[in-house]
Amino acid sequence: MSGTVDCSTHPPRPMSSDSSTGAPGGTQPPAPKKDLSQPMASAYEAAAVEADWYAWWVGQGFFEPKEAAEPKGTFVLTAPPPNVTGKLHIGHGLFISIQDAMVRWNRMRGVTTLFVPGTDHAGISCQTVVEKQIWKEAQKTRHDYGREAFVDLVWDWKRKYGHLITNQVKRMGASFDWSHERFTLDDVMSRATREAFIRLFDDNIIYRSNRLVSWCHELRSSLSNLEVDSLELPGRTMMAVPGYPPNEKFEFGVLVHFAYEIDGTGERIVVATTRIETMLGDTAIAVHPEDPRYKHLHGKFARHPFVDRLIPIVTDAVAVDMEFGTGAVKMTPAHDPNDYEVGKRHGLQFINLLNDDGTFNENAGPYCGMLRFHVRRQIVEDLKAKGLYVDTTNNPMTVPICNKTKDIIEPIMKPQWWIRGEPLAGPAMEAARDGRLEITPSLSERDWFRWLENIQDWCVSRQIWWGHRIPAYLVRVAGQTCDPSDKNNWVVGHSEADARSRAEAKFPGATFELEQDPDVLDTWFSSGLWPFAVLGWPEKTADMKRFYPTSLLETGWDILFFWVARMVMLGMYLTGEVPFSKVYCHSLVRDAQGRKMSKSLGNVIDPIDVIEGISLEGLHGKLLDGNLDPREIAKAKKGQAMDFPNGVPECGTDALRFALCAFTSAGRDVSMDIQRVHGYRKFCNKLWNATRFALAKLGDDFVPATSTAPTGEESLADRWILHRLNCTARDTNAALATMNFMAATTAIYSFWLYDLCDVFIEYIKPITTPEADAGARNSALQTLYTCFDQALKMLHPFMPFVTEELWQRLPRRANETCPSICIAAYPEPRSDYDDSRAEADFELVTKIAGAGRSLAAAYKVLSKSTFYVTNTSDASYAFTASQVDGIATMISGCQSITALKPGEAAPAGCAASAVTDEAAVHLLVRGNPGIDQEIGKIEKKIARIAKLVEGLEKTAQGPSYDRIPVAVREANAAKATSYASEMEVLRGSIETLLVLKGDQ
């Protein structure tokens, strides 16, 4: 039934660890094994079961990769590093559950596994949290502290709160090798990040350019697209903006139409914009070359009303739709992505209007120094004063919002570092085409090609202080003009000394000063190196040789491009290999109402709250720990009250993990139903009680057989349950091999609940009594032990704690040397358990029992019931006669069941149900008091219907009957007919019951 795992490679490890967490590197001895000498509790308690195991697992080194006696390959998974900005949410719980299930399954199969943990420094997110904290506590900004002191504050915050995530991960049971733990700002990752930047710089993959970026004025930094949300506006909307008084609102969702005067003529040309303040940076007006309205203006100029500038009229068939609006489009190349492309095509001026803090600069003429949205309001008034204002119309639109600060994002020209996308994207697409990289589900694979085929260059500069300082140095040569936007004026290096050496070689004999770029790298850059940097790249470490490329990358589809594609592109370029062979994109976790998890909605769930349970008041209290606006807190409280009116019940880790895996289906979002999670806690209780029953039946003197092979003495029930166990092993392994977690959990859940507990355990009760035949009893107990031993191992990847606790309480086979279920051999299908004949025969047994239960329920004979099974052939009789004891245990309240030979009839007064062409089940109902009760119920129902009929008859005979609408009369007549038919059927039922009772 099992694969082979050499447990001798996992001896107790003589190392120090923190016994409270199981983390290596502490000063205390390894945590001792949990004491199970006391009798099992009468009921399952998740907190008690889940205590102590994790520290023991880590302390014994079970999660560290070991060389197996018979190597079966490697399985390496570098877990996506969560942001070190607070606590994990249920979405993280999903990927931990999925990933750890795969790791534990492979480890039990004898595969050498490495599961790498870590956290991401989360540059913008982490800095924002600390900035909000110091403002809240001291009304200070980072600029009040200075760069070095502020970064020290962030490190202090990381050291204080970073352990929260680690503790959550351990509570979730993730079997990480903590000796490989990494942080994206630690020395190993920092060395790799600098090396990657330097190589890409030297190869001209990284370049310097003054281009448009998405700028947040509150952060004073450029952002990636992932940090920008799209706010849909239905039309005119008044909005508050960060950095302005809360009661001051500005108009969005409108088009402002205004006119430019054509220079030297009295003619005007009307344009429209959603951002009227940007007209100060207009450097052209574009029209379609074929538009007859404007052909006479080709090559002419419009005069700007507020700054001394002539604006050319240019023709562009790509940018202008002459059927839309006025057919004339203002161009602001330095503040709009579409206009930027037009500006490049036509060689237009790129005029930046904005300072980093959101005020307008000297290019804005009379508006210099004003805040951008004050300019928006003022410029409309000034256009009106000049007679150039035309109209303001409603305009549904999308506004880009910073998801950290809620600031309105502005496209701004900035000299930044960029990575060329095209040379990196081609190999990444080819790897997916030729099979070196498998992407699941297929929808994600389609997204992969769609994104990479249209890849844009990647801005990796961020104007914040927390992160990897860009290892680039501006060389200011004495006596020469230095353009910071020119890459030729820059050198790179791991240190200033390294950079100086490069500068000396680049500018021989020159006197120069070095100035390191103050910016940091986009967090996704260092995260993009994760699968190989954590193993020691760029050094040729033993880990790189042994564990790279890795096996699997499991993550959410929403960061397929932001993270996964960049890991593949950078990995292939820097190491020459695809960093992992498979990408599995799990779905997003939504709440029970299908909404995306959001702190402002109050539906974000902490996995620990599901594990331990929490009241509604406790959930409300947690909202106060964050940085939510008071209005968002009120909104979130309403959301919590809707989703969790009674709080969250205690479910335990095992139930949560199993539920998340059971919810998971490739390509579908996961709806988080807490009540279903709690249902799996009841399943844990079922496992607990079933194991208590099994241990009681086995007794203290039970000795499991050394061999798991069948002896040939097994009963039909034994053969059947071993066959079902075999089918479950086959189905579960096949499902896990294809990462079909819904199928895997369904297979093992069904075996435990329906095959083992509901059928086999009930069936063998009479066989396992002290009075039963010794041979049959021993066979049943050996089979029972095999099922529990193997089924707990099959369940372990999903429910690690309860399976370890229960497995440790079972006796051991003489050849079972593994100290823990987590390194025991995972059950695999085997031919000697495969018995389709036993499955077919036992199906007949369950059908006979099912027919008996149905008869007993129908005739209310729920205790001391007597059954007969009639047979039309000797073979059928022989079979049913051999199984009557087991069948009787499967029918609650059964007093006796008798198999009748061919030709023998069941006694009079029996109700019957055919099972097959050769067998029928009969229930003796004559003389049973339940018959009288059933007759009484039917008579009452007949009486109620008779009253209804009487009412219809009175209506039909009344003096006002003719005034009743025809449709109503017809409906009443139909009702009367239906009632009469129903009473006839009910009277027939009474006659049948009287016959069975023996009164007729």
PDB file of C-alpha atoms in Angstrom, residues 291-526:
ATOM      1  CA  ASP A 291     -10.809  65.949 -41.743  1.00  0.00           C
ATOM      2  CA  PRO A 292     -12.086  68.668 -44.150  1.00  0.00           C
ATOM      3  CA  ARG A 293     -12.881  71.026 -41.265  1.00  0.00           C
ATOM      4  CA  TYR A 294      -9.232  71.520 -40.402  1.00  0.00           C
ATOM      5  CA  LYS A 295      -7.286  71.044 -43.645  1.00  0.00           C
ATOM      6  CA  HIS A 296      -6.786  74.785 -43.923  1.00  0.00           C
ATOM      7  CA  LEU A 297      -5.142  74.773 -40.478  1.00  0.00           C
ATOM      8  CA  HIS A 298      -2.432  72.211 -41.276  1.00  0.00           C
ATOM      9  CA  GLY A 299       0.927  73.693 -40.342  1.00  0.00           C
ATOM     10  CA  LYS A 300      -0.583  76.674 -38.544  1.00  0.00           C
ATOM     11  CA  PHE A 301      -0.302  77.498 -34.832  1.00  0.00           C
ATOM     12  CA  ALA A 302      -2.612  78.213 -31.944  1.00  0.00           C
ATOM     13  CA  ARG A 303      -1.590  80.705 -29.264  1.00  0.00           C
ATOM     14  CA  HIS A 304      -1.582  79.565 -25.660  1.00  0.00           C
ATOM     15  CA  PRO A 305      -3.702  81.955 -23.559  1.00  0.00           C
ATOM     16  CA  PHE A 306      -1.636  81.744 -20.332  1.00  0.00           C
ATOM     17  CA  VAL A 307       1.995  81.125 -21.309  1.00  0.00           C
ATOM     18  CA  ASP A 308       4.088  82.583 -24.095  1.00  0.00           C
ATOM     19  CA  ARG A 309       3.899  79.627 -26.464  1.00  0.00           C
ATOM     20  CA  LEU A 310       2.693  78.867 -29.979  1.00  0.00           C
ATOM     21  CA  ILE A 311       1.145  75.432 -30.384  1.00  0.00           C
ATOM     22  CA  PRO A 312       1.418  73.679 -33.781  1.00  0.00           C
ATOM     23  CA  ILE A 313      -1.561  72.016 -35.456  1.00  0.00           C
ATOM     24  CA  VAL A 314      -0.334  68.503 -36.361  1.00  0.00           C
ATOM     25  CA  THR A 315      -2.049  65.705 -38.268  1.00  0.00           C
ATOM     26  CA  ASP A 316      -2.222  62.198 -36.809  1.00  0.00           C
ATOM     27  CA  ALA A 317      -4.512  59.462 -38.150  1.00  0.00           C
ATOM     28  CA  VAL A 318      -3.658  57.139 -35.224  1.00  0.00           C
ATOM     29  CA  ALA A 319      -4.439  59.427 -32.310  1.00  0.00           C
ATOM     30  CA  VAL A 320      -7.491  61.248 -33.702  1.00  0.00           C
ATOM     31  CA  ASP A 321     -10.975  59.975 -34.498  1.00  0.00           C
ATOM     32  CA  MET A 322     -12.595  62.757 -36.540  1.00  0.00           C
ATOM     33  CA  GLU A 323     -16.056  61.409 -35.674  1.00  0.00           C
ATOM     34  CA  PHE A 324     -15.469  61.837 -31.917  1.00  0.00           C
ATOM     35  CA  GLY A 325     -16.073  65.196 -30.279  1.00  0.00           C
ATOM     36  CA  THR A 326     -14.795  68.168 -32.254  1.00  0.00           C
ATOM     37  CA  GLY A 327     -12.193  66.049 -34.047  1.00  0.00           C
ATOM     38  CA  ALA A 328      -9.422  68.176 -32.488  1.00  0.00           C
ATOM     39  CA  VAL A 329      -7.342  66.799 -29.606  1.00  0.00           C
ATOM     40  CA  LYS A 330      -5.023  68.761 -27.301  1.00  0.00           C
ATOM     41  CA  MET A 331      -1.608  67.148 -26.778  1.00  0.00           C
ATOM     42  CA  THR A 332       0.225  67.185 -23.399  1.00  0.00           C
ATOM     43  CA  PRO A 333       3.093  64.759 -24.076  1.00  0.00           C
ATOM     44  CA  ALA A 334       4.677  65.096 -20.621  1.00  0.00           C
ATOM     45  CA  HIS A 335       1.491  64.223 -18.742  1.00  0.00           C
ATOM     46  CA  ASP A 336      -0.469  61.663 -20.760  1.00  0.00           C
ATOM     47  CA  PRO A 337       0.604  58.214 -22.055  1.00  0.00           C
ATOM     48  CA  ASN A 338      -1.227  58.539 -25.378  1.00  0.00           C
ATOM     49  CA  ASP A 339      -0.014  62.086 -25.923  1.00  0.00           C
ATOM     50  CA  TYR A 340       3.504  60.897 -25.069  1.00  0.00           C
ATOM     51  CA  GLU A 341       3.476  58.565 -28.090  1.00  0.00           C
ATOM     52  CA  VAL A 342       2.166  61.353 -30.340  1.00  0.00           C
ATOM     53  CA  GLY A 343       4.884  63.616 -28.986  1.00  0.00           C
ATOM     54  CA  LYS A 344       7.562  61.114 -29.928  1.00  0.00           C
ATOM     55  CA  ARG A 345       6.110  60.679 -33.433  1.00  0.00           C
ATOM     56  CA  HIS A 346       5.998  64.416 -34.125  1.00  0.00           C
ATOM     57  CA  GLY A 347       9.011  65.622 -32.158  1.00  0.00           C
ATOM     58  CA  LEU A 348       6.887  67.766 -29.845  1.00  0.00           C
ATOM     59  CA  GLN A 349       8.062  69.582 -26.737  1.00  0.00           C
ATOM     60  CA  PHE A 350       7.740  67.642 -23.478  1.00  0.00           C
ATOM     61  CA  ILE A 351       6.934  70.208 -20.797  1.00  0.00           C
ATOM     62  CA  ASN A 352       6.694  68.928 -17.224  1.00  0.00           C
ATOM     63  CA  LEU A 353       4.371  71.050 -15.096  1.00  0.00           C
ATOM     64  CA  LEU A 354       4.537  69.347 -11.729  1.00  0.00           C
ATOM     65  CA  ASN A 355       6.897  69.330  -8.794  1.00  0.00           C
ATOM     66  CA  ASP A 356       7.201  66.157  -6.737  1.00  0.00           C
ATOM     67  CA  ASP A 357       4.877  67.530  -4.039  1.00  0.00           C
ATOM     68  CA  GLY A 358       1.945  68.253  -6.368  1.00  0.00           C
ATOM     69  CA  THR A 359       2.568  71.958  -6.898  1.00  0.00           C
ATOM     70  CA  PHE A 360       3.056  73.453 -10.343  1.00  0.00           C
ATOM     71  CA  ASN A 361       6.567  74.526 -11.375  1.00  0.00           C
ATOM     72  CA  GLU A 362       7.895  77.510 -13.320  1.00  0.00           C
ATOM     73  CA  ASN A 363       6.672  76.001 -16.629  1.00  0.00           C
ATOM     74  CA  ALA A 364       3.128  76.782 -15.478  1.00  0.00           C
ATOM     75  CA  GLY A 365       3.682  80.524 -15.752  1.00  0.00           C
ATOM     76  CA  PRO A 366       1.304  82.469 -13.486  1.00  0.00           C
ATOM     77  CA  TYR A 367       0.201  79.258 -11.777  1.00  0.00           C
ATOM     78  CA  CYS A 368       3.682  78.388 -10.476  1.00  0.00           C
ATOM     79  CA  GLY A 369       3.565  77.272  -6.824  1.00  0.00           C
ATOM     80  CA  MET A 370      -0.148  76.453  -6.821  1.00  0.00           C
ATOM     81  CA  LEU A 371      -1.430  72.977  -5.964  1.00  0.00           C
ATOM     82  CA  ARG A 372      -2.590  71.064  -9.018  1.00  0.00           C
ATOM     83  CA  PHE A 373      -6.289  70.854  -8.124  1.00  0.00           C
ATOM     84  CA  HIS A 374      -6.409  74.491  -7.109  1.00  0.00           C
ATOM     85  CA  VAL A 375      -5.117  75.171 -10.619  1.00  0.00           C
ATOM     86  CA  ARG A 376      -7.914  72.939 -11.990  1.00  0.00           C
ATOM     87  CA  ARG A 377     -10.510  75.155 -10.362  1.00  0.00           C
ATOM     88  CA  GLN A 378      -8.805  78.484 -11.111  1.00  0.00           C
ATOM     89  CA  ILE A 379      -8.019  77.831 -14.742  1.00  0.00           C
ATOM     90  CA  VAL A 380     -11.707  77.346 -15.600  1.00  0.00           C
ATOM     91  CA  GLU A 381     -12.466  80.772 -14.130  1.00  0.00           C
ATOM     92  CA  ASP A 382      -9.584  82.284 -16.086  1.00  0.00           C
ATOM     93  CA  LEU A 383     -10.759  80.689 -19.346  1.00  0.00           C
ATOM     94  CA  LYS A 384     -14.196  82.155 -18.748  1.00  0.00           C
ATOM     95  CA  ALA A 385     -12.648  85.574 -18.184  1.00  0.00           C
ATOM     96  CA  LYS A 386     -10.858  85.314 -21.534  1.00  0.00           C
ATOM     97  CA  GLY A 387     -13.996  84.118 -23.313  1.00  0.00           C
ATOM     98  CA  LEU A 388     -12.385  80.803 -24.181  1.00  0.00           C
ATOM     99  CA  TYR A 389     -14.510  78.553 -21.948  1.00  0.00           C
ATOM    100  CA  VAL A 390     -17.121  76.604 -23.947  1.00  0.00           C
ATOM    101  CA  ASP A 391     -18.861  74.015 -21.768  1.00  0.00           C
ATOM    102  CA  THR A 392     -18.516  71.291 -19.115  1.00  0.00           C
ATOM    103  CA  THR A 393     -20.206  67.970 -19.847  1.00  0.00           C
ATOM    104  CA  ASN A 394     -20.758  64.769 -17.916  1.00  0.00           C
ATOM    105  CA  ASN A 395     -18.122  62.117 -18.713  1.00  0.00           C
ATOM    106  CA  PRO A 396     -17.991  58.607 -17.194  1.00  0.00           C
ATOM    107  CA  MET A 397     -14.299  57.852 -16.687  1.00  0.00           C
ATOM    108  CA  THR A 398     -11.666  55.936 -14.753  1.00  0.00           C
ATOM    109  CA  VAL A 399      -9.452  57.756 -12.266  1.00  0.00           C
ATOM    110  CA  PRO A 400      -6.101  56.170 -11.252  1.00  0.00           C
ATOM    111  CA  ILE A 401      -5.754  56.006  -7.451  1.00  0.00           C
ATOM    112  CA  CYS A 402      -2.735  55.055  -5.329  1.00  0.00           C
ATOM    113  CA  ASN A 403      -3.875  52.054  -3.317  1.00  0.00           C
ATOM    114  CA  LYS A 404      -1.567  53.044  -0.453  1.00  0.00           C
ATOM    115  CA  THR A 405      -2.435  56.738  -0.034  1.00  0.00           C
ATOM    116  CA  LYS A 406      -5.610  57.157  -2.155  1.00  0.00           C
ATOM    117  CA  ASP A 407      -3.875  60.033  -3.939  1.00  0.00           C
ATOM    118  CA  ILE A 408      -4.777  60.793  -7.560  1.00  0.00           C
ATOM    119  CA  ILE A 409      -1.981  59.421  -9.740  1.00  0.00           C
ATOM    120  CA  GLU A 410      -0.344  61.732 -12.282  1.00  0.00           C
ATOM    121  CA  PRO A 411       1.696  60.660 -15.325  1.00  0.00           C
ATOM    122  CA  ILE A 412       4.962  62.621 -15.010  1.00  0.00           C
ATOM    123  CA  MET A 413       8.226  62.688 -16.935  1.00  0.00           C
ATOM    124  CA  LYS A 414      11.105  61.489 -14.758  1.00  0.00           C
ATOM    125  CA  PRO A 415      14.665  60.303 -15.431  1.00  0.00           C
ATOM    126  CA  GLN A 416      14.505  56.695 -14.225  1.00  0.00           C
ATOM    127  CA  TRP A 417      16.131  53.288 -14.624  1.00  0.00           C
ATOM    128  CA  TRP A 418      14.300  50.994 -17.014  1.00  0.00           C
ATOM    129  CA  ILE A 419      14.602  47.320 -17.970  1.00  0.00           C
ATOM    130  CA  ARG A 420      14.090  46.416 -21.613  1.00  0.00           C
ATOM    131  CA  GLY A 421      11.181  43.986 -21.797  1.00  0.00           C
ATOM    132  CA  GLU A 422      11.413  42.635 -25.322  1.00  0.00           C
ATOM    133  CA  PRO A 423      14.742  40.763 -25.126  1.00  0.00           C
ATOM    134  CA  LEU A 424      13.650  39.082 -21.880  1.00  0.00           C
ATOM    135  CA  ALA A 425      10.071  38.266 -22.912  1.00  0.00           C
ATOM    136  CA  GLY A 426      10.940  36.182 -25.987  1.00  0.00           C
ATOM    137  CA  PRO A 427      12.756  33.380 -24.112  1.00  0.00           C
ATOM    138  CA  ALA A 428      10.019  33.347 -21.432  1.00  0.00           C
ATOM    139  CA  MET A 429       7.343  32.771 -24.076  1.00  0.00           C
ATOM    140  CA  GLU A 430       9.441  30.130 -25.834  1.00  0.00           C
ATOM    141  CA  ALA A 431       9.853  28.208 -22.560  1.00  0.00           C
ATOM    142  CA  ALA A 432       6.070  28.044 -22.192  1.00  0.00           C
ATOM    143  CA  ARG A 433       5.686  26.922 -25.806  1.00  0.00           C
ATOM    144  CA  ASP A 434       8.260  24.134 -25.749  1.00  0.00           C
ATOM    145  CA  GLY A 435       7.145  22.608 -22.443  1.00  0.00           C
ATOM    146  CA  ARG A 436      10.008  23.679 -20.202  1.00  0.00           C
ATOM    147  CA  LEU A 437       7.459  25.766 -18.318  1.00  0.00           C
ATOM    148  CA  GLU A 438       3.921  24.525 -17.645  1.00  0.00           C
ATOM    149  CA  ILE A 439       1.327  27.139 -16.652  1.00  0.00           C
ATOM    150  CA  THR A 440      -1.938  26.016 -15.071  1.00  0.00           C
ATOM    151  CA  PRO A 441      -4.826  26.729 -15.595  1.00  0.00           C
ATOM    152  CA  SER A 442      -4.989  27.311 -19.334  1.00  0.00           C
ATOM    153  CA  LEU A 443      -6.571  30.749 -18.828  1.00  0.00           C
ATOM    154  CA  SER A 444      -3.424  31.879 -17.047  1.00  0.00           C
ATOM    155  CA  GLU A 445      -1.309  30.503 -19.882  1.00  0.00           C
ATOM    156  CA  ARG A 446      -3.277  32.631 -22.348  1.00  0.00           C
ATOM    157  CA  ASP A 447      -2.697  35.672 -20.117  1.00  0.00           C
ATOM    158  CA  TRP A 448       1.010  34.817 -20.081  1.00  0.00           C
ATOM    159  CA  PHE A 449       1.339  35.132 -23.836  1.00  0.00           C
ATOM    160  CA  ARG A 450      -0.987  38.139 -24.072  1.00  0.00           C
ATOM    161  CA  TRP A 451       1.068  40.100 -21.540  1.00  0.00           C
ATOM    162  CA  LEU A 452       4.501  39.114 -22.821  1.00  0.00           C
ATOM    163  CA  GLU A 453       3.626  39.699 -26.463  1.00  0.00           C
ATOM    164  CA  ASN A 454       2.704  43.280 -25.535  1.00  0.00           C
ATOM    165  CA  ILE A 455       5.379  43.826 -22.921  1.00  0.00           C
ATOM    166  CA  GLN A 456       6.474  47.342 -22.052  1.00  0.00           C
ATOM    167  CA  ASP A 457       9.784  48.368 -20.570  1.00  0.00           C
ATOM    168  CA  TRP A 458       9.816  48.200 -16.773  1.00  0.00           C
ATOM    169  CA  CYS A 459      10.623  51.217 -14.589  1.00  0.00           C
ATOM    170  CA  VAL A 460      12.587  49.916 -11.584  1.00  0.00           C
ATOM    171  CA  SER A 461      13.302  53.250  -9.812  1.00  0.00           C
ATOM    172  CA  ARG A 462      11.372  54.177  -6.683  1.00  0.00           C
ATOM    173  CA  GLN A 463      11.837  57.470  -4.838  1.00  0.00           C
ATOM    174  CA  ILE A 464      11.560  56.038  -1.330  1.00  0.00           C
ATOM    175  CA  TRP A 465      14.139  55.152   1.347  1.00  0.00           C
ATOM    176  CA  TRP A 466      13.197  51.605   2.425  1.00  0.00           C
ATOM    177  CA  GLY A 467      14.584  49.111  -0.045  1.00  0.00           C
ATOM    178  CA  HIS A 468      17.625  48.183  -2.102  1.00  0.00           C
ATOM    179  CA  ARG A 469      19.547  51.381  -2.842  1.00  0.00           C
ATOM    180  CA  ILE A 470      20.238  51.403  -6.579  1.00  0.00           C
ATOM    181  CA  PRO A 471      23.945  50.484  -7.025  1.00  0.00           C
ATOM    182  CA  ALA A 472      24.446  53.184  -9.663  1.00  0.00           C
ATOM    183  CA  TYR A 473      26.709  56.208  -9.223  1.00  0.00           C
ATOM    184  CA  LEU A 474      26.598  59.464 -11.183  1.00  0.00           C
ATOM    185  CA  VAL A 475      30.077  60.512 -12.284  1.00  0.00           C
ATOM    186  CA  ARG A 476      30.511  64.286 -12.188  1.00  0.00           C
ATOM    187  CA  VAL A 477      33.706  64.976 -14.102  1.00  0.00           C
ATOM    188  CA  ALA A 478      35.335  68.272 -13.179  1.00  0.00           C
ATOM    189  CA  GLY A 479      34.845  70.925 -15.840  1.00  0.00           C
ATOM    190  CA  GLN A 480      32.195  69.002 -17.767  1.00  0.00           C
ATOM    191  CA  THR A 481      28.414  69.285 -17.900  1.00  0.00           C
ATOM    192  CA  CYS A 482      26.755  66.189 -16.445  1.00  0.00           C
ATOM    193  CA  ASP A 483      23.343  65.065 -17.704  1.00  0.00           C
ATOM    194  CA  PRO A 484      21.835  62.657 -15.107  1.00  0.00           C
ATOM    195  CA  SER A 485      19.453  61.247 -17.729  1.00  0.00           C
ATOM    196  CA  ASP A 486      22.395  59.982 -19.831  1.00  0.00           C
ATOM    197  CA  LYS A 487      23.437  56.447 -18.898  1.00  0.00           C
ATOM    198  CA  ASN A 488      26.974  57.175 -20.110  1.00  0.00           C
ATOM    199  CA  ASN A 489      27.473  59.393 -17.078  1.00  0.00           C
ATOM    200  CA  TRP A 490      26.776  56.530 -14.693  1.00  0.00           C
ATOM    201  CA  VAL A 491      28.768  53.575 -13.368  1.00  0.00           C
ATOM    202  CA  VAL A 492      27.667  50.682 -11.165  1.00  0.00           C
ATOM    203  CA  GLY A 493      29.287  48.714  -8.382  1.00  0.00           C
ATOM    204  CA  HIS A 494      28.737  46.589  -5.286  1.00  0.00           C
ATOM    205  CA  SER A 495      30.289  49.411  -3.260  1.00  0.00           C
ATOM    206  CA  GLU A 496      31.500  52.949  -3.768  1.00  0.00           C
ATOM    207  CA  ALA A 497      35.047  51.615  -4.059  1.00  0.00           C
ATOM    208  CA  ASP A 498      33.936  49.203  -6.756  1.00  0.00           C
ATOM    209  CA  ALA A 499      32.107  52.009  -8.585  1.00  0.00           C
ATOM    210  CA  ARG A 500      35.148  54.321  -8.283  1.00  0.00           C
ATOM    211  CA  SER A 501      37.337  51.656  -9.891  1.00  0.00           C
ATOM    212  CA  ARG A 502      34.902  51.429 -12.791  1.00  0.00           C
ATOM    213  CA  ALA A 503      34.746  55.223 -13.117  1.00  0.00           C
ATOM    214  CA  GLU A 504      38.531  55.472 -13.232  1.00  0.00           C
ATOM    215  CA  ALA A 505      38.574  52.972 -16.080  1.00  0.00           C
ATOM    216  CA  LYS A 506      35.757  54.793 -17.892  1.00  0.00           C
ATOM    217  CA  PHE A 507      37.187  58.320 -17.433  1.00  0.00           C
ATOM    218  CA  PRO A 508      40.964  57.740 -17.309  1.00  0.00           C
ATOM    219  CA  GLY A 509      42.914  60.581 -15.754  1.00  0.00           C
ATOM    220  CA  ALA A 510      39.809  62.660 -15.007  1.00  0.00           C
ATOM    221  CA  THR A 511      38.986  64.267 -11.691  1.00  0.00           C
ATOM    222  CA  PHE A 512      35.459  63.366 -10.686  1.00  0.00           C
ATOM    223  CA  GLU A 513      32.978  63.047  -7.857  1.00  0.00           C
ATOM    224  CA  LEU A 514      30.660  60.073  -7.340  1.00  0.00           C
ATOM    225  CA  GLU A 515      27.058  60.499  -6.270  1.00  0.00           C
ATOM    226  CA  GLN A 516      24.996  57.368  -5.610  1.00  0.00           C
ATOM    227  CA  ASP A 517      21.457  57.386  -6.977  1.00  0.00           C
ATOM    228  CA  PRO A 518      19.194  58.160  -3.968  1.00  0.00           C
ATOM    229  CA  ASP A 519      16.404  55.976  -5.357  1.00  0.00           C
ATOM    230  CA  VAL A 520      15.723  52.356  -4.407  1.00  0.00           C
ATOM    231  CA  LEU A 521      14.748  49.480  -6.654  1.00  0.00           C
ATOM    232  CA  ASP A 522      11.173  48.422  -7.221  1.00  0.00           C
ATOM    233  CA  THR A 523      10.402  45.651  -4.731  1.00  0.00           C
ATOM    234  CA  TRP A 524       9.425  43.386  -7.621  1.00  0.00           C
ATOM    235  CA  PHE A 525      13.034  43.528  -8.853  1.00  0.00           C
ATOM    236  CA  SER A 526      14.505  41.769  -5.813  1.00  0.00           C
TER     237      SER A 526
END
